[in-house]
XYZ file of N, CA and C in Angstrom:
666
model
N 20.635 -9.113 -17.840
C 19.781 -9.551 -16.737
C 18.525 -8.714 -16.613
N 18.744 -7.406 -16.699
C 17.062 -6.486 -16.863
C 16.231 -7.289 -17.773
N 16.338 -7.549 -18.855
C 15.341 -7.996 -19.580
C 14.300 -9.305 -18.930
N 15.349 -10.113 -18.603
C 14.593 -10.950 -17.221
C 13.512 -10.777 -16.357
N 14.564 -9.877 -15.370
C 13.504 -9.488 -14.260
C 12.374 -8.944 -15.027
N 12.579 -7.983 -15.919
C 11.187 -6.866 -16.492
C 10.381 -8.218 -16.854
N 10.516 -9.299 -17.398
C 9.443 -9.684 -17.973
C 8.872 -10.693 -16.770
N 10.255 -11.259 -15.596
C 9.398 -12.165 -14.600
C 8.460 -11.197 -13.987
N 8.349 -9.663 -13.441
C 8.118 -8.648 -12.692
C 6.416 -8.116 -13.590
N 6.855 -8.404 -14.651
C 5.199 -8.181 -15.693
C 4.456 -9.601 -15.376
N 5.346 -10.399 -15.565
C 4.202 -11.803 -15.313
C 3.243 -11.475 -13.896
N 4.263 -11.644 -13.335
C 3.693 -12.075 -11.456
C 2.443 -10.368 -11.790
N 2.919 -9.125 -12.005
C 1.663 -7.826 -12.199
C 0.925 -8.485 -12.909
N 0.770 -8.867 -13.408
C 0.145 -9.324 -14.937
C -1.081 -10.320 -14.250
N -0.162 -11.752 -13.687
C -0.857 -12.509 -13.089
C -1.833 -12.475 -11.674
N -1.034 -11.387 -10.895
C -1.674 -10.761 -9.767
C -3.022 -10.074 -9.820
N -2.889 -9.120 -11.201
C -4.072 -8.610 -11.397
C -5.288 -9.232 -11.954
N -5.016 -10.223 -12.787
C -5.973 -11.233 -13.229
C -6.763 -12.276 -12.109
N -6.306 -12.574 -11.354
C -6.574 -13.032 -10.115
C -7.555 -12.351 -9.831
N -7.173 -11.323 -9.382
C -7.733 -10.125 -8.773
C -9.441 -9.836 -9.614
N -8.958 -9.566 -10.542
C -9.929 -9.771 -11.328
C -11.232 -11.053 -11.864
N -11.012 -11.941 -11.184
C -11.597 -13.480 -11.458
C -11.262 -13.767 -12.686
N -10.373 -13.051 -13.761
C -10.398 -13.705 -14.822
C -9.341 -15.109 -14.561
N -8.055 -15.039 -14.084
C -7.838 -16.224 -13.816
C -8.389 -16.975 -12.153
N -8.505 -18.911 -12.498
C -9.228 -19.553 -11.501
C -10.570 -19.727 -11.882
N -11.615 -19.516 -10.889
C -12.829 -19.730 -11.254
C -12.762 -21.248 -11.382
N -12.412 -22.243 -10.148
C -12.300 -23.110 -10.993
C -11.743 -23.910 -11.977
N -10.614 -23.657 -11.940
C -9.655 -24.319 -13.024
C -8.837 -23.386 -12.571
N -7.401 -25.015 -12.617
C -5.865 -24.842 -12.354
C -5.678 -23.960 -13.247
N -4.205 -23.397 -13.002
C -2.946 -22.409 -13.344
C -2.073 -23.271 -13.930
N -2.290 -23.303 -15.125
C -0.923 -24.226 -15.760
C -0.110 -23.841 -15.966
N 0.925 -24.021 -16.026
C 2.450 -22.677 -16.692
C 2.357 -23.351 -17.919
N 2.139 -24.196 -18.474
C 2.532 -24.286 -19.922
C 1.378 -23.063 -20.681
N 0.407 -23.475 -20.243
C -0.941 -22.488 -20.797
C -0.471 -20.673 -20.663
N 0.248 -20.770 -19.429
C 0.351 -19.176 -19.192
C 1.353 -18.701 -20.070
N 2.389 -19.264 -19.740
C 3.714 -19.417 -20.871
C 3.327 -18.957 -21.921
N 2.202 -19.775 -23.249
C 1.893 -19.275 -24.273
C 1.314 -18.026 -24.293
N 0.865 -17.797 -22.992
C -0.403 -16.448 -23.309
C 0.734 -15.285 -22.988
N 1.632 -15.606 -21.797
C 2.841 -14.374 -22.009
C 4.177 -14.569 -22.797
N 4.345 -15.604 -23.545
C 5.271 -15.786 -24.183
C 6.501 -15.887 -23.671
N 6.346 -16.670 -22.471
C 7.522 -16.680 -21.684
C 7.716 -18.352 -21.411
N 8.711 -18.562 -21.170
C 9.216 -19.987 -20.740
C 8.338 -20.738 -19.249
N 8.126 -21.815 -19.181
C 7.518 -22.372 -17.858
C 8.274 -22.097 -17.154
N 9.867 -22.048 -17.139
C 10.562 -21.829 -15.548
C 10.161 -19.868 -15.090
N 10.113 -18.863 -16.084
C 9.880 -18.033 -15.560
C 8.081 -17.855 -15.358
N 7.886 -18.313 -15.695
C 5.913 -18.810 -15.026
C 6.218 -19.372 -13.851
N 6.622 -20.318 -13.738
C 6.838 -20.892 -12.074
C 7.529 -20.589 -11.224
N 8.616 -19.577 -11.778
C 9.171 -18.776 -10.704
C 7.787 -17.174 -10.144
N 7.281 -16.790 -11.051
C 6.125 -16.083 -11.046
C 5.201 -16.597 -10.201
N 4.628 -17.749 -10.716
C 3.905 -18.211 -9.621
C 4.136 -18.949 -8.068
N 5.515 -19.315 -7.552
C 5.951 -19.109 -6.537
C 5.821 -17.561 -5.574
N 6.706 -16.385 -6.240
C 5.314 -14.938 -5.611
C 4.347 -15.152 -5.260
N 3.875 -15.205 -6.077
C 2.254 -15.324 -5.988
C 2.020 -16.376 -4.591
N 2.577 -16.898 -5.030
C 2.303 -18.246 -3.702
C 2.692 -17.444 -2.026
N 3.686 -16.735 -2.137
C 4.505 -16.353 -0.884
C 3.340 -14.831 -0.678
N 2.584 -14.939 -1.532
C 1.630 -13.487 -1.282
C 0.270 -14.000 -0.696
N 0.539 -15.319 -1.166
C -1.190 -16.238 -0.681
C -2.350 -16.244 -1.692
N -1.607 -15.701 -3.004
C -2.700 -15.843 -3.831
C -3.216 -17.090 -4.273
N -2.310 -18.128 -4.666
C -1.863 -19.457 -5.105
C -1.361 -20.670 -3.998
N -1.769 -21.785 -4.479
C -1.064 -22.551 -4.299
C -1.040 -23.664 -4.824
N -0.179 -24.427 -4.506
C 0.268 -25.402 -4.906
C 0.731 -26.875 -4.696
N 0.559 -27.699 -4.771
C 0.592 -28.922 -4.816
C 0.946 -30.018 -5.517
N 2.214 -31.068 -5.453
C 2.149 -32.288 -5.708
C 0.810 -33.122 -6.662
N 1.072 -33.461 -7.592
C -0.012 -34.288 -8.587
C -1.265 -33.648 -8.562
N -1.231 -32.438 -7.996
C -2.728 -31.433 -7.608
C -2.559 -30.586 -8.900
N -1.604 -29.653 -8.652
C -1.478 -29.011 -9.290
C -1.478 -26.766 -8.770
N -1.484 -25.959 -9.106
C -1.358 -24.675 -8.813
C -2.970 -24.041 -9.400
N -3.509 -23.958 -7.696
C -4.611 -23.454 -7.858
C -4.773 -21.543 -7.026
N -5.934 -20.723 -7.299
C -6.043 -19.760 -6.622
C -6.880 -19.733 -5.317
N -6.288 -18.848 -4.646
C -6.954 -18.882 -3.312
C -8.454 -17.796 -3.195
N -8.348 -17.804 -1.892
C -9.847 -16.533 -2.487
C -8.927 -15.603 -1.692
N -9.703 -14.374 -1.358
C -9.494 -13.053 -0.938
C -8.798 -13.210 0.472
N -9.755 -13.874 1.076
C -9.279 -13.979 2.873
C -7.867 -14.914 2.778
N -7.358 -15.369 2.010
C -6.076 -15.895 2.031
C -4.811 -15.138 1.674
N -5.259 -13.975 1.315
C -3.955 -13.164 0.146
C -3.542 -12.534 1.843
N -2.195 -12.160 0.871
C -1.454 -11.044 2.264
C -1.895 -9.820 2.210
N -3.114 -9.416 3.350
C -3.560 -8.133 3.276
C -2.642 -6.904 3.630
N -1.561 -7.218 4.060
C -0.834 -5.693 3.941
C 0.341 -6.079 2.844
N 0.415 -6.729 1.839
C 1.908 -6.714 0.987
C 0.951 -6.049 -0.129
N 2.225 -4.728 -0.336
C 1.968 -3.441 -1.043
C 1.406 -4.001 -2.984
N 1.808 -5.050 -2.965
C 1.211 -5.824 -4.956
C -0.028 -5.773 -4.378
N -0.317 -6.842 -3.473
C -1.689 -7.186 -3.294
C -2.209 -6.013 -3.088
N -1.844 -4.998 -2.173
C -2.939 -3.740 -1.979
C -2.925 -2.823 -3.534
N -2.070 -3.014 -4.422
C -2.217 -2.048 -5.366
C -3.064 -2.595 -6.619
N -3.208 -4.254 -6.932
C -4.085 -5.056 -7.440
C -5.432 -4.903 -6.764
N -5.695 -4.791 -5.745
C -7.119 -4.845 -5.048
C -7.305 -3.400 -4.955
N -7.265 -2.764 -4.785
C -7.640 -0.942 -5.483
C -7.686 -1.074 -6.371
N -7.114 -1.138 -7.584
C -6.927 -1.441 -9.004
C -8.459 -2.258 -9.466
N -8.442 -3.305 -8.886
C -9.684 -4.279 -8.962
C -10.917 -3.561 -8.985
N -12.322 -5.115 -9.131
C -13.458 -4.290 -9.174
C -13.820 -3.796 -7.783
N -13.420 -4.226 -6.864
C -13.986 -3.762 -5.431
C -12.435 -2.927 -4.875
N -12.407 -2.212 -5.783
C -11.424 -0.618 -5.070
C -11.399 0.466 -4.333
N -13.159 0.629 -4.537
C -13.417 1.434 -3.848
C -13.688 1.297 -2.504
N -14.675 0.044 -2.139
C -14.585 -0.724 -0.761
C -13.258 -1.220 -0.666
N -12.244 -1.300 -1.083
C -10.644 -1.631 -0.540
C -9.918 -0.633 -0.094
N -10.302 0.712 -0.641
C -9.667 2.164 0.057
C -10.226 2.486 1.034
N -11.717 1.758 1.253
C -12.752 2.143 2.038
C -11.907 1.815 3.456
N -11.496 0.422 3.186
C -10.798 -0.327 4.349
C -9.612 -0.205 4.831
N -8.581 0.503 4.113
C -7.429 1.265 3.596
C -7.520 2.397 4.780
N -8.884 2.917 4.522
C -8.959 4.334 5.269
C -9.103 3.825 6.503
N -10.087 3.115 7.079
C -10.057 2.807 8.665
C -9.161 2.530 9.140
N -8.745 1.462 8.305
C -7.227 0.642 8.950
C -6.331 2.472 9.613
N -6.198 3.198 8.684
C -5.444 4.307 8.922
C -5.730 5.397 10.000
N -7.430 5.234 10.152
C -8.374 5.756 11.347
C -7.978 5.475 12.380
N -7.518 4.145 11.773
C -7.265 3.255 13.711
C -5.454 3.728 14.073
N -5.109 3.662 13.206
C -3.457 3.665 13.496
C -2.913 5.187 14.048
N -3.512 5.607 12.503
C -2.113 6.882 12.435
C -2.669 8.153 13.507
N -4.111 8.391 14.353
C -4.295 9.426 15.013
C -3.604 8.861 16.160
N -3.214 7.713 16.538
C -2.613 7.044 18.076
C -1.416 7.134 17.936
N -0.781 6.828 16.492
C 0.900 6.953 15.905
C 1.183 8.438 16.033
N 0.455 9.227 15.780
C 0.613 11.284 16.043
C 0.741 11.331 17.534
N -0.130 10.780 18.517
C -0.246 11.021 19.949
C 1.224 10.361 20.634
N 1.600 9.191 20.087
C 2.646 8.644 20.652
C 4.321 9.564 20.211
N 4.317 9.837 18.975
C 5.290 10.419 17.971
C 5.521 12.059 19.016
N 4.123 12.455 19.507
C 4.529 13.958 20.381
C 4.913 13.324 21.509
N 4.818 12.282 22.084
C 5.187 11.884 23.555
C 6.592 11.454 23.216
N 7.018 10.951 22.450
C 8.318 9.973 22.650
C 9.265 10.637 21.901
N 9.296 11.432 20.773
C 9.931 12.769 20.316
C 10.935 12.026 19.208
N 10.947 10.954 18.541
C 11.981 10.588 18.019
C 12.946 11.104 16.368
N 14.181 11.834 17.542
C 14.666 13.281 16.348
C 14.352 12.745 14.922
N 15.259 11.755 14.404
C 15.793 11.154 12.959
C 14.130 10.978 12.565
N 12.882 10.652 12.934
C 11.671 10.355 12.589
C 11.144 11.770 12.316
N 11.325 12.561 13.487
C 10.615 14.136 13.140
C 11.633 14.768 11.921
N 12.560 14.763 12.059
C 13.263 15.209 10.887
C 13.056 14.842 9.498
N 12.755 13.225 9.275
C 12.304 12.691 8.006
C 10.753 13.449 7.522
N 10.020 13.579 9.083
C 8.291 14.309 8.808
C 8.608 15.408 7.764
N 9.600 16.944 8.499
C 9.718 17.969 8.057
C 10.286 17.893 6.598
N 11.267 16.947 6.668
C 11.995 16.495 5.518
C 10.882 16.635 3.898
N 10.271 15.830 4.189
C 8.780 15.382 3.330
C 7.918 16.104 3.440
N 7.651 16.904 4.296
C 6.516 18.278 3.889
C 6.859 19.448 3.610
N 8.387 19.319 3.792
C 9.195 20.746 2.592
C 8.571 20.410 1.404
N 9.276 18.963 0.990
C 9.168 18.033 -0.251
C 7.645 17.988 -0.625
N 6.727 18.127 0.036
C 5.188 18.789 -0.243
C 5.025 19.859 -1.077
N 5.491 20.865 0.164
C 5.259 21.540 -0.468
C 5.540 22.277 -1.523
N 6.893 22.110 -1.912
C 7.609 21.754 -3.182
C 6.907 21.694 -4.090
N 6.104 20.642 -4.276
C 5.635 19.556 -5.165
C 4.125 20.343 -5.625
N 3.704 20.967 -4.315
C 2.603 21.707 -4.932
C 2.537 22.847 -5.531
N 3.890 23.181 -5.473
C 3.456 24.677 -6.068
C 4.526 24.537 -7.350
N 4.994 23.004 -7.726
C 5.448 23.285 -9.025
C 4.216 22.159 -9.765
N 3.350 22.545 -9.021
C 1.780 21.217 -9.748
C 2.317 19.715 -9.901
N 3.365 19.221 -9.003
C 3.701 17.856 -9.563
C 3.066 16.931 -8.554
N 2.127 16.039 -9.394
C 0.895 15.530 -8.470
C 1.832 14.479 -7.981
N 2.501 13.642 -8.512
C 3.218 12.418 -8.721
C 4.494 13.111 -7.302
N 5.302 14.234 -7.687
C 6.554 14.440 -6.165
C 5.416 14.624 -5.056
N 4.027 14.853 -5.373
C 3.308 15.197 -3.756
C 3.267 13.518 -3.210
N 2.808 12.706 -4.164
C 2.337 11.063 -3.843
C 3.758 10.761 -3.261
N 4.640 10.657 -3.848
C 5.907 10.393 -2.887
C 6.580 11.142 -1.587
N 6.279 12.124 -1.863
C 6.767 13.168 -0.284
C 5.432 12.542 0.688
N 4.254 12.630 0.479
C 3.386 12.359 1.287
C 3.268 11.314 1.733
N 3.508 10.260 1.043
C 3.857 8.960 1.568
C 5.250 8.656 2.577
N 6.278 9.586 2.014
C 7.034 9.884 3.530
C 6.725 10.232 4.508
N 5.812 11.078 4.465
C 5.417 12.096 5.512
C 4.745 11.006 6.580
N 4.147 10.152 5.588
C 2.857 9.354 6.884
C 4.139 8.195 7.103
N 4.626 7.535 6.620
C 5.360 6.166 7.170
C 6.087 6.811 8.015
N 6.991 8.010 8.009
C 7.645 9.061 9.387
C 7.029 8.779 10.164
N 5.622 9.308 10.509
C 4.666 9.532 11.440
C 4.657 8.144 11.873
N 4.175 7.237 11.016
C 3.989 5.942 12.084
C 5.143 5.370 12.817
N 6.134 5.974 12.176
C 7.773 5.199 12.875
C 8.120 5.885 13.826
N 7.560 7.201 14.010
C 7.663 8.026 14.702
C 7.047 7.575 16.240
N 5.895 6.958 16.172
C 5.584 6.549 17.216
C 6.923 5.455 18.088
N 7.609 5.129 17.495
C 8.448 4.142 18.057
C 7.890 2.996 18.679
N 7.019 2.445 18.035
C 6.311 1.188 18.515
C 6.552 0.193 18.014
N 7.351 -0.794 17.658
C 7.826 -1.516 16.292
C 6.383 -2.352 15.503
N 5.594 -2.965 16.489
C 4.202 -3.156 15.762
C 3.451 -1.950 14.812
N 3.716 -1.038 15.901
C 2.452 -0.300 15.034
C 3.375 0.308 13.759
N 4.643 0.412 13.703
C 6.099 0.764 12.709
C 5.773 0.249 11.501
N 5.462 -1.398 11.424
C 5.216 -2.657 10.792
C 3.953 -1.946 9.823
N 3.075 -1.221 10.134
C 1.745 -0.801 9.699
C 2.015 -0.041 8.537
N 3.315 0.796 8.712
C 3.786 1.456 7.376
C 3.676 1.092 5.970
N 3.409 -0.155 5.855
C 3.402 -0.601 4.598
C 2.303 -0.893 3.999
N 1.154 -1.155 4.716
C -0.035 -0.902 3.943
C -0.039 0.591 3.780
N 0.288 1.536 4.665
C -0.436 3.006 4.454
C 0.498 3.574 3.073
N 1.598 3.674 3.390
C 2.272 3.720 1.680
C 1.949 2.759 0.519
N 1.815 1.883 0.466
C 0.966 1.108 -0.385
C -0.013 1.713 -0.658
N -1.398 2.166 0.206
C -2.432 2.506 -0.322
C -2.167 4.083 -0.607
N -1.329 4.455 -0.242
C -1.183 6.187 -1.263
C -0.454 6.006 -2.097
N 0.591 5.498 -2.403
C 1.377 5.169 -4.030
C 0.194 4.430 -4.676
N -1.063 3.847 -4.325
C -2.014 2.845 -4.962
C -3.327 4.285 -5.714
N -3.115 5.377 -4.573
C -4.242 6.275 -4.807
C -3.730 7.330 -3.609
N -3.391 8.218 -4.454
C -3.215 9.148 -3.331
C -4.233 10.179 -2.548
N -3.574 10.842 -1.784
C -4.290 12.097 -1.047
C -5.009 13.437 -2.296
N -5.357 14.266 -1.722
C -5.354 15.821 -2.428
C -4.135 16.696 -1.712
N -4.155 17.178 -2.980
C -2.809 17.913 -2.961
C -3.296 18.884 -1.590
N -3.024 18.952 -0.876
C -3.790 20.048 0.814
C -2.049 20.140 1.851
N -2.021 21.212 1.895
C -0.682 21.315 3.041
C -1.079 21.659 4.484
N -2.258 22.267 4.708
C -2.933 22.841 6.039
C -2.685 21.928 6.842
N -3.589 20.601 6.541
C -3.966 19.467 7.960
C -2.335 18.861 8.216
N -1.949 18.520 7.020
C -0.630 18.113 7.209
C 0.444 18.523 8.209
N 0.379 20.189 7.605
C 1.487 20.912 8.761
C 0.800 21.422 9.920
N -0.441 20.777 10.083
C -0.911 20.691 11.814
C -0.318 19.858 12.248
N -0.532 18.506 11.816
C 0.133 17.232 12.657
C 1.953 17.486 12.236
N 2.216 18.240 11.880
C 3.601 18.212 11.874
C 4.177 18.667 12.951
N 3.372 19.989 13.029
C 3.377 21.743 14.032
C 3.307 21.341 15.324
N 2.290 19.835 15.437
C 1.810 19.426 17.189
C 2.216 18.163 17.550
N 2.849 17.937 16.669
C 3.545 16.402 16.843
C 5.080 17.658 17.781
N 5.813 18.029 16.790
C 7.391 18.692 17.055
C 6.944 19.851 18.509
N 5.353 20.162 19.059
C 5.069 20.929 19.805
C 4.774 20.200 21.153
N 5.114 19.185 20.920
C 4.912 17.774 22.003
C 3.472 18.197 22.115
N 2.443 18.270 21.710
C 1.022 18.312 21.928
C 0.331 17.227 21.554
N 0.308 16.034 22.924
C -0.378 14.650 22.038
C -1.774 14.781 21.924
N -2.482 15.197 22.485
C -4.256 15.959 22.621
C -4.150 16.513 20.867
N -3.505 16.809 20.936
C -3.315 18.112 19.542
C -3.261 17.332 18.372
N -2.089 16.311 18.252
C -1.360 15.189 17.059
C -2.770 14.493 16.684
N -2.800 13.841 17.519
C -3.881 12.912 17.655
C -5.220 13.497 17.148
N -5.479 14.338 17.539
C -6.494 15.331 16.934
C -6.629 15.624 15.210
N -5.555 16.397 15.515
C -5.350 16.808 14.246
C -4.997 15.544 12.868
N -4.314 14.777 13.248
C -3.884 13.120 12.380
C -5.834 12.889 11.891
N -6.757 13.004 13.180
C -7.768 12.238 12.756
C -8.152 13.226 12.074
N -8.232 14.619 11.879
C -9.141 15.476 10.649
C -8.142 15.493 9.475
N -7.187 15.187 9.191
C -6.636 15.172 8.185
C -7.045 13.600 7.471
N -7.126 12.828 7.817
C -7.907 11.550 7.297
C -9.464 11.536 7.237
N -10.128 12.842 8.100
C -11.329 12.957 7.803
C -11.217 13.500 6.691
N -10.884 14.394 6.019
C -10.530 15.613 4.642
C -10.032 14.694 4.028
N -9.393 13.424 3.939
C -9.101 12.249 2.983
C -10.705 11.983 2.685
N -11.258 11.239 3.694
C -12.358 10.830 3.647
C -13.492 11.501 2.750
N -13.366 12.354 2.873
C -14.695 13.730 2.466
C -13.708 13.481 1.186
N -13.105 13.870 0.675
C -12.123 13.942 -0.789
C -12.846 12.414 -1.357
N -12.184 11.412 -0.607
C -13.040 9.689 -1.527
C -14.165 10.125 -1.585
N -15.136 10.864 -1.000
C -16.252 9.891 -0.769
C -17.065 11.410 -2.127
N -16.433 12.765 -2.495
C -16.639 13.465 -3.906
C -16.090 13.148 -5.014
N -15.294 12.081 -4.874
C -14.797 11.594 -5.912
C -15.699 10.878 -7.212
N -15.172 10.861 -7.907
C -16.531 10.489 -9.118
C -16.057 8.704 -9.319
């Protein structure tokens, strides 16, 4: 059965990113027989592929129409393929751009709420993941920091105990498994230090300069 999934799981990446890319569309249907040949795969696992795709909003489909692409404003802007295809893409850099606000807006209000409402199993997962930081930095493993750090922030937003703003978790891990942070432990174990210090003035504070020092990091990036 692996061999399966690996190759339905390459199609739908495969096909996601091409999208993404305008190379497929432009104007002309999605055939599965056509795709089939180009990945060497059978039409039922093309059309199970392109069903994904469909449930992501890239595609759709139709009766005697046929399986066409959608544009941008139709895709699912927080499902973690689509955010890691559109970083990936030619407009990545304006997609982290948007990545970052979205996170401007959330996670300094998710720090302020997380010191007010105190929730143990959430603060425990925080500390949990910035051991696991710092771990990660001082044995240089860029890849255990992208995963501890991405704990660290989906904690934080669950932490707020808001189930909407909870829901938000998945673009923000998406866009750091997509492109992460700099390896930095300071800002981090502020909002850790003033979140567990019930200091919401403080969380909140501190959440927004640690996404500013994201910010300043994108914006020297080459």
């Amino acid at each position: 059965m692996g061999a399966p999934r690996n190759l339905h799981a390459r199609i739908v990446g495969e096909l996601g990113r091409l999208i993404v890319e305008g190379v497929l569309g432009d104007g002309q249907p999605l055939v599965p027989e056509d795709l089939g040949r180009r990945f060497s795969a059978s039409r039922t696992v093309v059309r199970e592929a392109l069903r994904v795709l469909e449930s992501k909003g890239m595609v759709t489909a139709r009766p005697r129409v046929g399986t066409w692409t959608l544009p941008p404003e139709a895709w699912d802007a927080i499902d973690p393929d689509v955010i890691a295809w559109r970083v990936g893409g030619p407009g990545g850099r304006e997609h982290l751009r948007e990545l970052l606000e979205l996170r401007l807006a959330i996670e300094p209000q998710a720090a302020r709420i997380a010191a007010q409402h105190r929730r143990p199993d959430e603060l425990s997962a925080m500390a949990t993941a910035y051991a696991q930081m710092a771990d990660a930095v001082e044995r240089g493993d860029g890849d255990g920091f992208r995963d501890a750090d991405s704990r660290f922030h989906a904690a934080l937003i669950r932490a707020s105990g808001n189930t909407l703003i909870a829901q938000l978790q998945v673009p923000v891990v998406a866009a750091l498994k997509a492109n992460g942070e700099p390896m930095e432990l300071v800002a981090h174990s502020r909002v850790l230090t003033l979140v567990l210090a019930k200091n919401a003035d403080g969380a909140e504070s501190a959440a927004r300069r640690l996404l500013e020092t994201v910010a300043a990091y994108r914006s020297s990036a080459p």
